[in-house]
C-alpha cells in the first residue's frame, strides 16, 4: 500500500499529530500485519514519535525546537536554514509495526508531523509492506 496524507500547518514551528489519519489509511487498505513507513518528502519538516496524551508535551517540544537552533552565520539565501537544520536533527521518517490492522505504538506514543517553516500545506507519504 502506498498512500499520501495532506497536512495543513498554521504556525512556523508546529507539531501536528497524524496517528489517526495513518490508522485510517491502514484500515482502508485492509492491512492486518506488517510495517508502515511514514515519510516526509520535505527539507524543512520532519516526522517523530512522542507523547500524545498530554498536549503540553507537544507544546514544550515546539518551544525547545525554537531554542535548539544554533547562533551561526547561515549562508542559505532563502533565510530558512533554522528549518533545514531542525529537519535534519529530527529526521524524515519513522517505521512502525502494524498489528491487528493498527499501528502498534506504546500507550503514550503518537506520530507527529513536525513543521519547521510553516504555515504550509505538506505531504506525508505512507508505504506499508
Ligand atoms: Zn531553504
Tab-separated table of C-alpha atoms and ligand atoms in Angstrom:
chain	number	residue	atom	x	y	z
A	1	UNK	CA	0.000	0.000	0.000
A	2	UNK	CA	1.172	3.461	-0.903
A	3	UNK	CA	-0.797	6.453	0.229
A	4	UNK	CA	-0.422	10.185	0.711
A	5	UNK	CA	-1.705	12.369	3.533
A	6	UNK	CA	-2.080	16.122	3.340
A	7	UNK	CA	-1.131	18.100	6.450
A	8	UNK	CA	-2.006	21.784	6.847
A	9	UNK	CA	0.031	23.679	9.419
A	10	UNK	CA	-0.769	27.080	10.897
A	11	UNK	CA	2.410	28.084	12.781
A	12	UNK	CA	6.088	28.465	11.845
A	13	UNK	CA	7.009	25.607	14.216
A	14	UNK	CA	4.205	23.154	14.885
A	15	UNK	CA	3.886	19.510	15.856
A	16	UNK	CA	0.697	18.047	14.442
A	17	UNK	CA	-0.458	14.564	15.376
A	18	UNK	CA	-1.240	12.289	12.404
A	19	UNK	CA	-1.714	8.905	14.181
A	20	UNK	CA	-5.463	8.685	13.475
A	21	UNK	CA	-5.058	9.551	9.780
A	22	UNK	CA	-2.380	6.844	9.383
A	23	UNK	CA	-4.562	4.246	11.155
A	24	UNK	CA	-7.471	5.189	8.864
A	25	UNK	CA	-5.271	4.661	5.782
A	26	UNK	CA	-4.167	1.234	7.078
A	27	UNK	CA	-7.769	0.243	7.846
A	28	UNK	CA	-8.918	1.440	4.397
A	29	UNK	CA	-6.296	-0.758	2.742
A	30	UNK	CA	-7.352	-3.742	4.923
A	31	UNK	CA	-3.812	-4.436	6.098
A	32	UNK	CA	-3.570	-6.591	9.250
A	33	UNK	CA	0.177	-7.156	9.780
A	34	UNK	CA	3.334	-5.508	8.528
A	35	UNK	CA	5.164	-2.245	8.940
A	36	UNK	CA	4.291	1.301	7.952
A	37	UNK	CA	6.938	3.715	6.752
A	38	UNK	CA	5.852	7.300	7.436
A	39	UNK	CA	7.975	9.563	5.230
A	40	UNK	CA	8.113	13.339	4.971
A	41	UNK	CA	9.231	14.496	1.471
A	42	UNK	CA	10.264	17.987	2.622
A	43	UNK	CA	13.568	19.558	3.678
A	44	UNK	CA	12.099	21.908	6.308
A	45	UNK	CA	9.812	19.446	8.107
A	46	UNK	CA	10.185	16.052	9.809
A	47	UNK	CA	8.414	13.084	11.401
A	48	UNK	CA	8.736	11.960	15.008
A	49	UNK	CA	7.045	9.817	17.651
A	50	UNK	CA	6.380	11.240	21.092
A	51	UNK	CA	3.778	11.516	23.852
A	52	UNK	CA	0.279	12.383	22.692
A	53	UNK	CA	-1.596	12.021	25.992
A	54	UNK	CA	-0.617	15.386	27.481
A	55	UNK	CA	-0.850	18.203	24.879
A	56	UNK	CA	1.739	20.178	26.887
A	57	UNK	CA	4.456	17.768	25.719
A	58	UNK	CA	3.858	18.797	22.097
A	59	UNK	CA	3.920	22.492	23.091
A	60	UNK	CA	7.088	22.001	25.169
A	61	UNK	CA	8.804	20.335	22.214
A	62	UNK	CA	7.812	23.240	19.947
A	63	UNK	CA	9.389	25.697	22.427
A	64	UNK	CA	12.511	23.536	22.775
A	65	UNK	CA	12.948	23.283	18.981
A	66	UNK	CA	12.876	27.093	18.734
A	67	UNK	CA	15.742	27.297	21.261
A	68	UNK	CA	17.724	24.439	19.707
A	69	UNK	CA	18.815	26.372	16.598
A	70	UNK	CA	22.474	27.449	16.998
A	71	UNK	CA	23.581	31.029	16.511
A	72	UNK	CA	25.745	30.558	13.420
A	73	UNK	CA	26.050	32.732	10.292
A	74	UNK	CA	23.790	30.755	7.925
A	75	UNK	CA	24.574	31.401	4.232
A	76	UNK	CA	21.449	29.942	2.559
A	77	UNK	CA	19.778	32.921	0.820
A	78	UNK	CA	16.236	31.623	1.324
A	79	UNK	CA	16.670	32.513	5.010
A	80	UNK	CA	15.164	29.325	6.396
A	81	UNK	CA	18.310	27.474	7.449
A	82	UNK	CA	16.990	27.013	11.012
A	83	UNK	CA	14.146	24.949	9.493
A	84	UNK	CA	16.570	22.922	7.348
A	85	UNK	CA	18.696	22.298	10.469
A	86	UNK	CA	15.739	21.080	12.566
A	87	UNK	CA	14.549	18.872	9.695
A	88	UNK	CA	17.868	17.012	9.740
A	89	UNK	CA	18.022	16.827	13.550
A	90	UNK	CA	14.599	15.152	13.807
A	91	UNK	CA	14.745	13.162	10.555
A	92	UNK	CA	12.387	12.485	7.638
A	93	UNK	CA	10.775	9.173	8.618
A	94	UNK	CA	9.706	6.593	11.165
A	95	UNK	CA	8.960	2.876	10.670
A	96	UNK	CA	6.183	1.462	12.844
A	97	UNK	CA	4.952	-2.130	13.206
A	98	UNK	CA	1.334	-2.910	12.320
A	99	UNK	CA	-0.581	-5.475	14.401
A	100	UNK	CA	-4.266	-6.341	14.035
A	101	UNK	CA	-4.822	-3.613	11.473
A	102	UNK	CA	-3.409	-0.719	13.510
A	103	UNK	CA	-0.105	0.944	14.276
A	104	UNK	CA	1.455	-0.859	17.204
A	105	UNK	CA	2.529	2.075	19.351
A	106	UNK	CA	3.261	2.364	23.060
A	107	UNK	CA	0.455	3.554	25.316
A	108	UNK	CA	1.663	7.161	25.324
A	109	UNK	CA	3.024	7.315	21.777
A	110	UNK	CA	1.620	9.242	18.846
A	111	UNK	CA	3.051	10.055	15.408
A	112	UNK	CA	3.693	13.742	14.789
A	113	UNK	CA	4.355	15.759	11.670
A	114	UNK	CA	6.927	18.432	12.612
A	115	UNK	CA	6.566	21.713	10.748
A	116	UNK	CA	9.637	23.960	10.938
A	117	UNK	CA	8.865	26.504	8.200
A	118	UNK	CA	5.119	26.994	8.280
A	119	UNK	CA	2.398	27.687	7.795
A	120	UNK	CA	2.212	25.449	4.742
A	121	UNK	CA	0.315	22.573	3.187
A	122	UNK	CA	2.533	19.490	3.319
A	123	UNK	CA	2.553	15.882	2.165
A	124	UNK	CA	3.268	12.739	4.152
A	125	UNK	CA	3.871	9.507	2.239
A	126	UNK	CA	2.875	6.163	3.722
A	127	UNK	CA	4.267	2.877	2.484
A	128	UNK	CA	3.146	-0.391	4.035
A	129	UNK	CA	4.963	-3.655	3.452
B	1	LIG	ZN1	15.656	26.779	2.171
